[in-house]
Coordinates of C-alpha atoms in Angstrom, one line a residue:
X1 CA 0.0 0.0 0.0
X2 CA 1.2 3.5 -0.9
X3 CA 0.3 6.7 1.3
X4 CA -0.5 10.5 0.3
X5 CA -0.3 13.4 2.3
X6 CA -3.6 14.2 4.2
X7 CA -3.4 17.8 2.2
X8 CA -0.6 19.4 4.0
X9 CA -1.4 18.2 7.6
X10 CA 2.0 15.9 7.0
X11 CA -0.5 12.6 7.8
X12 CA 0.2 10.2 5.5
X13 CA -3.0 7.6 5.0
X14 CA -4.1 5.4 2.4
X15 CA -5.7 5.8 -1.1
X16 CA -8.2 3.4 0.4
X17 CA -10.0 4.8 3.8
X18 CA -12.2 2.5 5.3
X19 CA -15.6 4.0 5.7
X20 CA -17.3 2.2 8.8
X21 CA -21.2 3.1 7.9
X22 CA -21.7 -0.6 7.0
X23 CA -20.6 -1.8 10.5
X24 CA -24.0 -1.9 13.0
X25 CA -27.3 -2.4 12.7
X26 CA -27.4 -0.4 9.4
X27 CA -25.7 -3.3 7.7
X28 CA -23.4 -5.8 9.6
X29 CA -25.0 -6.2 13.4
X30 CA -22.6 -8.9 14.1
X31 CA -20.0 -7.1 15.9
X32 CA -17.5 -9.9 15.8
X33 CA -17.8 -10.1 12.3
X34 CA -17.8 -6.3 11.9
X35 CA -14.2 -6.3 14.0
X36 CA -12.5 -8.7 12.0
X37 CA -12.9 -7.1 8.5
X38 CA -11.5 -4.4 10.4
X39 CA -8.6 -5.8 11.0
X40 CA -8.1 -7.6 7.5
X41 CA -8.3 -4.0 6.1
X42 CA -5.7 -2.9 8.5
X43 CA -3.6 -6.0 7.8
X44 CA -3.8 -5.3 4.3
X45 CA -2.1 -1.7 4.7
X46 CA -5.3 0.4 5.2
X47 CA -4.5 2.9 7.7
X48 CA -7.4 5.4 7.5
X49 CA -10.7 4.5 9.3
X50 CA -13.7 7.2 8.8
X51 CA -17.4 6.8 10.9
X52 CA -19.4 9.4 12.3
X53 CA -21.7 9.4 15.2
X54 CA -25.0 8.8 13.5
X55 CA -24.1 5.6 12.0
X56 CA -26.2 3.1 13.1
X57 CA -26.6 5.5 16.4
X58 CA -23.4 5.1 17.6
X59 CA -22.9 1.3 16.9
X60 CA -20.4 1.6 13.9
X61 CA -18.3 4.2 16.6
X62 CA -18.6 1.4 19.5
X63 CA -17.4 -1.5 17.0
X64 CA -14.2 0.7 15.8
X65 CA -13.4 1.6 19.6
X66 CA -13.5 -2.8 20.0
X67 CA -11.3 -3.1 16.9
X68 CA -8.6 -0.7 17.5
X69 CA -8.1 -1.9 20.9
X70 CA -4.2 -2.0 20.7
X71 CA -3.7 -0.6 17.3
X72 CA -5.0 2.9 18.3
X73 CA -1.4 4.2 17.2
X74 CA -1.7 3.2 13.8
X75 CA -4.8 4.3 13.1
X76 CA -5.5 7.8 11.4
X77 CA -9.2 7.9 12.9
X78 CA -11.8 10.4 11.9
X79 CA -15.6 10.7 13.2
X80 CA -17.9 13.2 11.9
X81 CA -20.9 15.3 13.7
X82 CA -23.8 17.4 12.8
X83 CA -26.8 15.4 13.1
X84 CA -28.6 13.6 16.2
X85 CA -27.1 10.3 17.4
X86 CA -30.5 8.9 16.5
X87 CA -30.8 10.2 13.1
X88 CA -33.6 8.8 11.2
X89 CA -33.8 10.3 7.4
X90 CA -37.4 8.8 7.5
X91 CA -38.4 12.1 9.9
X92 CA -39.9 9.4 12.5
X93 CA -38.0 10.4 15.5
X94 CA -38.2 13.8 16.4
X95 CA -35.0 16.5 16.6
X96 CA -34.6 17.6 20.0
X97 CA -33.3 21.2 20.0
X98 CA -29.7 21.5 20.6
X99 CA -29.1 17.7 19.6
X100 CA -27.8 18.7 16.2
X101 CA -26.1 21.0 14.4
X102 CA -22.4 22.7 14.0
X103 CA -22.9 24.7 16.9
X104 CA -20.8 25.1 19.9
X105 CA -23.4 23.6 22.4
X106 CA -23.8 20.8 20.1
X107 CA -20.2 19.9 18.9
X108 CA -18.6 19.5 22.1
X109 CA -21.0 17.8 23.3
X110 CA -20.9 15.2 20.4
X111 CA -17.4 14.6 20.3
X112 CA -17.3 13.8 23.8
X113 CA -19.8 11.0 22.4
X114 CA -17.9 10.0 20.3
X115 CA -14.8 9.7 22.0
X116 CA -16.2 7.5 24.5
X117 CA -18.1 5.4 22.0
X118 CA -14.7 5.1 20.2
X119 CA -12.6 4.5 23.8
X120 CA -10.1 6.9 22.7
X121 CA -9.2 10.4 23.9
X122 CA -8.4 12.2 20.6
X123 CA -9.5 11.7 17.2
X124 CA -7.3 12.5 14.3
X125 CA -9.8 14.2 11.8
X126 CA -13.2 15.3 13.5
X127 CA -15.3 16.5 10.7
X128 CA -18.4 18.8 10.2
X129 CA -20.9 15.9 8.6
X130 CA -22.8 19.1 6.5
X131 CA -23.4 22.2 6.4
X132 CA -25.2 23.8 8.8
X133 CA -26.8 27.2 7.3
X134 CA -28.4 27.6 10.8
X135 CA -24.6 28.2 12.6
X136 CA -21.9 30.7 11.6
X137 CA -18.9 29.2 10.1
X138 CA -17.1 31.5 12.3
X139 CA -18.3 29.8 15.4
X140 CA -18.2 27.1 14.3
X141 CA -14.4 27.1 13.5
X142 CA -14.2 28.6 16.8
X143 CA -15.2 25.4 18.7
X144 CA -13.1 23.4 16.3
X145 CA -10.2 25.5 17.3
X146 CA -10.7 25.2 21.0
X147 CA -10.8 21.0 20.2
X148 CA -8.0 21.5 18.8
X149 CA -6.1 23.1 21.1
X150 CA -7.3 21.1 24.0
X151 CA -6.1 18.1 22.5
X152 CA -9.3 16.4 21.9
X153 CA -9.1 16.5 18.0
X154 CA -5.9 16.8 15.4
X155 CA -7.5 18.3 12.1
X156 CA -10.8 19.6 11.4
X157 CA -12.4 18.9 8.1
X158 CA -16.1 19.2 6.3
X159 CA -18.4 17.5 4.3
X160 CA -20.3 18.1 1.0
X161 CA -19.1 21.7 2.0
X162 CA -19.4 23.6 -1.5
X163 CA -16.8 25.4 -2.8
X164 CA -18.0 29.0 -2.1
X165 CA -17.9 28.0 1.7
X166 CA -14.9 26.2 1.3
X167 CA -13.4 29.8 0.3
X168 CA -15.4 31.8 3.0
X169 CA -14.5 29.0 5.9
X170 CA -10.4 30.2 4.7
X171 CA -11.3 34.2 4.8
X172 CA -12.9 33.6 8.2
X173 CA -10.1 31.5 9.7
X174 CA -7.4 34.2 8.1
X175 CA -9.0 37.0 9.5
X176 CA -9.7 35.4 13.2
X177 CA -6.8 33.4 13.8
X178 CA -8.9 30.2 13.7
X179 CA -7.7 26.4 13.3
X180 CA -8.4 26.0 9.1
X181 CA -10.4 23.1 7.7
X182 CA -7.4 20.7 6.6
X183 CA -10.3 18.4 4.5
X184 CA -13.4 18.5 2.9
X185 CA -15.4 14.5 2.1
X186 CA -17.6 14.8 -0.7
X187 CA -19.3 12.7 -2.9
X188 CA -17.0 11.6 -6.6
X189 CA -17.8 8.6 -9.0
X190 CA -17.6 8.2 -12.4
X191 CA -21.1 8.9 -12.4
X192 CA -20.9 11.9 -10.3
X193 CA -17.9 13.7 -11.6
X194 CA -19.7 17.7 -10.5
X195 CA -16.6 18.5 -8.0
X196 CA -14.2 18.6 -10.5
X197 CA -15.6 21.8 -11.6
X198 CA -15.3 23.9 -8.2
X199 CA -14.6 22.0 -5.1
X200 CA -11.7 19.3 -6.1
X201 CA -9.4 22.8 -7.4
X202 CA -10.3 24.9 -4.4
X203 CA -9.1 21.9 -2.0
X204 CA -5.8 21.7 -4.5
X205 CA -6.0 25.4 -3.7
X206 CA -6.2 25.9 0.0
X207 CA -4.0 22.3 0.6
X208 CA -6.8 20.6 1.9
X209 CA -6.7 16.6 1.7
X210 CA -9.9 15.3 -0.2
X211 CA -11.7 12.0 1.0
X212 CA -14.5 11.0 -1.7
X213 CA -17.6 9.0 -0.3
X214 CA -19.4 6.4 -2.6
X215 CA -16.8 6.2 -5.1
X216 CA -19.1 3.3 -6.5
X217 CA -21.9 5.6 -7.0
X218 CA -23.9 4.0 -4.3
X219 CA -23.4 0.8 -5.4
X220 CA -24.3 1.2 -9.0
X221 CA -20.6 0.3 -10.0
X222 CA -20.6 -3.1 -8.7
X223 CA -22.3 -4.3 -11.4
X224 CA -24.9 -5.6 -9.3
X225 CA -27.2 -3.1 -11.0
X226 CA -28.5 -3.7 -14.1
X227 CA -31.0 -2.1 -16.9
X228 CA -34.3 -3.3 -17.1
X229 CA -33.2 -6.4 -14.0
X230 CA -34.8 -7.2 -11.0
X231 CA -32.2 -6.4 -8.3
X232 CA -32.3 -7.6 -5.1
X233 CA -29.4 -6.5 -2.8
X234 CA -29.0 -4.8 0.9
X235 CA -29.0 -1.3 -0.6
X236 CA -32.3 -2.0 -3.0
X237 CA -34.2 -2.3 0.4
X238 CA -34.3 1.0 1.4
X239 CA -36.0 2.5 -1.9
X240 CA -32.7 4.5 -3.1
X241 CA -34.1 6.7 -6.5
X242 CA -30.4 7.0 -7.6
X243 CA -30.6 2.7 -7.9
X244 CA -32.6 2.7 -10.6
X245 CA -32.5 6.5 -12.5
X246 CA -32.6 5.0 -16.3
X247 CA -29.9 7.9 -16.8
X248 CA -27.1 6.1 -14.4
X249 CA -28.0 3.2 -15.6
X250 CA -27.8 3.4 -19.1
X251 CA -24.5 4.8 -18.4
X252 CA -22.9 1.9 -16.3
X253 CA -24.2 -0.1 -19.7
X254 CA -21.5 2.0 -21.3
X255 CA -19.2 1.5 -18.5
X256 CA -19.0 -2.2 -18.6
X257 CA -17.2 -2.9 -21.6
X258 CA -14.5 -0.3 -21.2
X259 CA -14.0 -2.7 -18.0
X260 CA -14.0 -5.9 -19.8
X261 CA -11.8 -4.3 -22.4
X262 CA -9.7 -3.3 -19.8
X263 CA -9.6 -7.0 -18.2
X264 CA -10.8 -5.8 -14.7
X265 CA -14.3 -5.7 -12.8
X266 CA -16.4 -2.5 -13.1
X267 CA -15.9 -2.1 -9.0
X268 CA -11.6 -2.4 -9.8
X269 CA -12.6 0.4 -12.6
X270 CA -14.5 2.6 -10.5
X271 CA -12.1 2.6 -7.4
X272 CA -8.9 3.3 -9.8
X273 CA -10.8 6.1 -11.2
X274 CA -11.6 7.8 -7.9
X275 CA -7.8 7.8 -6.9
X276 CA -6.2 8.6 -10.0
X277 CA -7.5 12.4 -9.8
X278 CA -4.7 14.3 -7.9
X279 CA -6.7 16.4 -6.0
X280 CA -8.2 13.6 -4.2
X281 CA -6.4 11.7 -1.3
X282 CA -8.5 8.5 -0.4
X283 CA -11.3 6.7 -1.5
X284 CA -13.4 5.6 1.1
X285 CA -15.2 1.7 0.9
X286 CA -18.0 0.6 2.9
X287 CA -17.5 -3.2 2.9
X288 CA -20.2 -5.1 4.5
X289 CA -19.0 -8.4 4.6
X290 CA -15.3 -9.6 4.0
X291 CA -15.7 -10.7 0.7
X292 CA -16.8 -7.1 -0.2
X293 CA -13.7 -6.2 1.2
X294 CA -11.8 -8.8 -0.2
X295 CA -13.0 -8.0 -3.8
X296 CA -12.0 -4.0 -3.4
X297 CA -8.4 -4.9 -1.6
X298 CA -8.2 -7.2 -5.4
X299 CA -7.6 -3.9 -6.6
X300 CA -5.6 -2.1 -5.1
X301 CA -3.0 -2.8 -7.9
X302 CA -5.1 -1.6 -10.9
X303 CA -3.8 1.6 -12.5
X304 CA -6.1 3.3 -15.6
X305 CA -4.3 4.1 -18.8
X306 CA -5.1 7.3 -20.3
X307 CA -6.6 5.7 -23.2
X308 CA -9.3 3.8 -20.5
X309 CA -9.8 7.8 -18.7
X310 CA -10.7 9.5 -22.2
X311 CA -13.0 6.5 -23.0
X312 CA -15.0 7.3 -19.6
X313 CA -15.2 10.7 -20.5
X314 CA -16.8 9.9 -23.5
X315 CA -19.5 8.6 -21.2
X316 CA -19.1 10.9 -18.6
X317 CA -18.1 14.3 -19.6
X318 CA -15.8 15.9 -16.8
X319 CA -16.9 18.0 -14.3
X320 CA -20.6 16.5 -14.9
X321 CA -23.2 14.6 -13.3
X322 CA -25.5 11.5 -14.0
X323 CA -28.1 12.0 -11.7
X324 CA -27.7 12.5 -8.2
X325 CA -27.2 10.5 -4.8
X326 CA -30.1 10.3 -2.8
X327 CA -27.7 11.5 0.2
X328 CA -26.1 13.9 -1.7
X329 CA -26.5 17.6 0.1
X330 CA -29.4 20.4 -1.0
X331 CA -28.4 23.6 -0.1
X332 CA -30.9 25.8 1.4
X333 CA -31.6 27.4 -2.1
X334 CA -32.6 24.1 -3.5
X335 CA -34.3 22.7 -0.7
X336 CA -37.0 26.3 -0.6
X337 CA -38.7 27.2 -3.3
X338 CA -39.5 30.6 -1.7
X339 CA -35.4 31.1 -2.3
X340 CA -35.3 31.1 -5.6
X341 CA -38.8 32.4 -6.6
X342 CA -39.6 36.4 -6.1
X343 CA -43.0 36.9 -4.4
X344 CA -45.7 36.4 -7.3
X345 CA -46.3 40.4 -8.1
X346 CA -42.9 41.1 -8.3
X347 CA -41.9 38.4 -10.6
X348 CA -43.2 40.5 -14.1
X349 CA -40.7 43.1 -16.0
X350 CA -43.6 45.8 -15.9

């Protein structure tokens, strides 16, 4: 395994992170289980362990803190915070007030959470798990700075930030004195290429190390997926829209042979691609079981030619999207109509 610079925090971690939202009742419940393809992943050179607290309610945080009994020191470990321990994206369980958020009453509070959950006393990369329009980033990077300093939390990072508060996040620490975000973890696929445009060159920018989540599109890149198929996995269960947009789908029909032509699997394709754009770091997997591990650490030796990147820009044009994610992040202007629409007697010329 080779290792990159966490931006220009001087961490080195591995092209592969391993993303632990598959480890709980979410997906694996057996801890045991959970705890040993932790430890095949770090046998195999994986160094880089990413969960947050909301993962399966804590769970996925509890069966890392088990698994790195003893290896702590080896470990680059990040969590993530912003929503309630007992998120449900359904809206069945109410928010309590002050349970959320990027706020000082709310971060402190989580990462003590989390660090007990974990049975550590530091994490290396605590990161901001989305945006929270509600906070200002500049107290926000204000409790992030005081983690810092206490000890309690190494680098400080965001998620599905966009660019233009990527940019103001840097102004605000400059002017303040604040601790600056050293990473930003947003979605990148073949089939979700949009960061290219902004976000991957202001990271490159600013130094910032990138970690991209679902690097297999949400699991359309397995190849589990197919047009106009019945298809029956653990993802298909929970009624993701991206699974079976006739968009992304007739694209990973155009994927497919550029793999076989390539002599590799689509996943092998998919996971080269996400590492071979320098302004991203790691890839992060969410194995379930070992052999989903065991079929992603199968290529970890698989390097793109050029003449395999032009033919998936053909398909995908860079800088563009398929689709989206179902958990991909709506800003505020998206999410309210009243945003982006003038009251009705003001919206004429005359």
């Amino acid at each position: 395994m080779q290792y990159r610079t966490l931006g220009r925090t001087g961490i080195k971690v591995s092209p592969y992170a391993l993303g632990a939202m598959m480890f709980g009742a979410v997906g694996n419940p057996d801890h045991d289980d959970s705890i040993k393809i932790i430890h095949r992943a770090l046998d195999a050179g994986i160094n880089f362990i990413d969960t947050a607290d909301m993962y399966s309610h804590g769970e996925s945080e509890e069966i890392v803190g088990k698994a790195l009994k003893g290896r702590r020191d080896d470990v680059v470990l990040a969590t993530k915070a912003r929503f309630p321990v007992n998120f449900d994206p359904s809206g069945a369980t109410p928010v309590v007030p002050n349970r959320s958020g990027a706020s000082r009453l709310w971060l402190i509070r989580a990462l003590d959470g989390s660090l007990r959950r974990l049975g550590t006393d530091y994490v290396d990369l605590f990161q901001i798990h989305r945006p929270d329009p509600d906070t200002d980033i500049e107290e926000t990077l204000s409790v992030l700075t005081d983690l810092v300093r206490a000890g309690k939390v190494r680098a400080i990072g965001t998620s599905s930030l966009p660019a233009s508060d990527i940019v103001q996040s840097h102004w605000v620490a400059e002017r303040r004195g604040l601790t600056r975000l050293r990473t930003e973890q947003p979605p990148y696929s073949i089939l979700n290429r949009g960061i290219e445009r902004e976000v991957l060159p202001v990271a490159q920018e600013y130094g910032m190390g990138t970690l991209v989540w679902s690097p297999l599109a949400g699991g359309l890149l397995t190849g589990r997926y197919r047009k106009n198929q019945q298809n029956a996995t653990h993802r298909s269960q929970f009624g993701f829209q991206h699974l079976s947009d006739e968009r992304r789908l007739d694209a990973v029909e155009q994927l497919i042979p550029v793999a076989q032509d390539a002599g590799i699997s689509l996943t092998h394709l998919a996971m080269a691609f996400a590492i071979a754009h320098p302004g991203v770091t790691s890839a992060i997997i969410g194995p379930r079981t070992m052999d989903h591990l065991d079929d992603l650490l199968a290529g970890v030796d698989v390097k793109l030619t050029d003449e395999i990147l032009d033919r998936i820009d053909e398909i995908v044009p860079p800088g563009t999207d398929i689709g989206r994610l179902d958990m991909a992040y709506n800003p505020p202007a998206i999410q309210h109509a009243r945003l982006r629409r003038r009251p009705a007697d003001e919206r004429a010329a005359a």
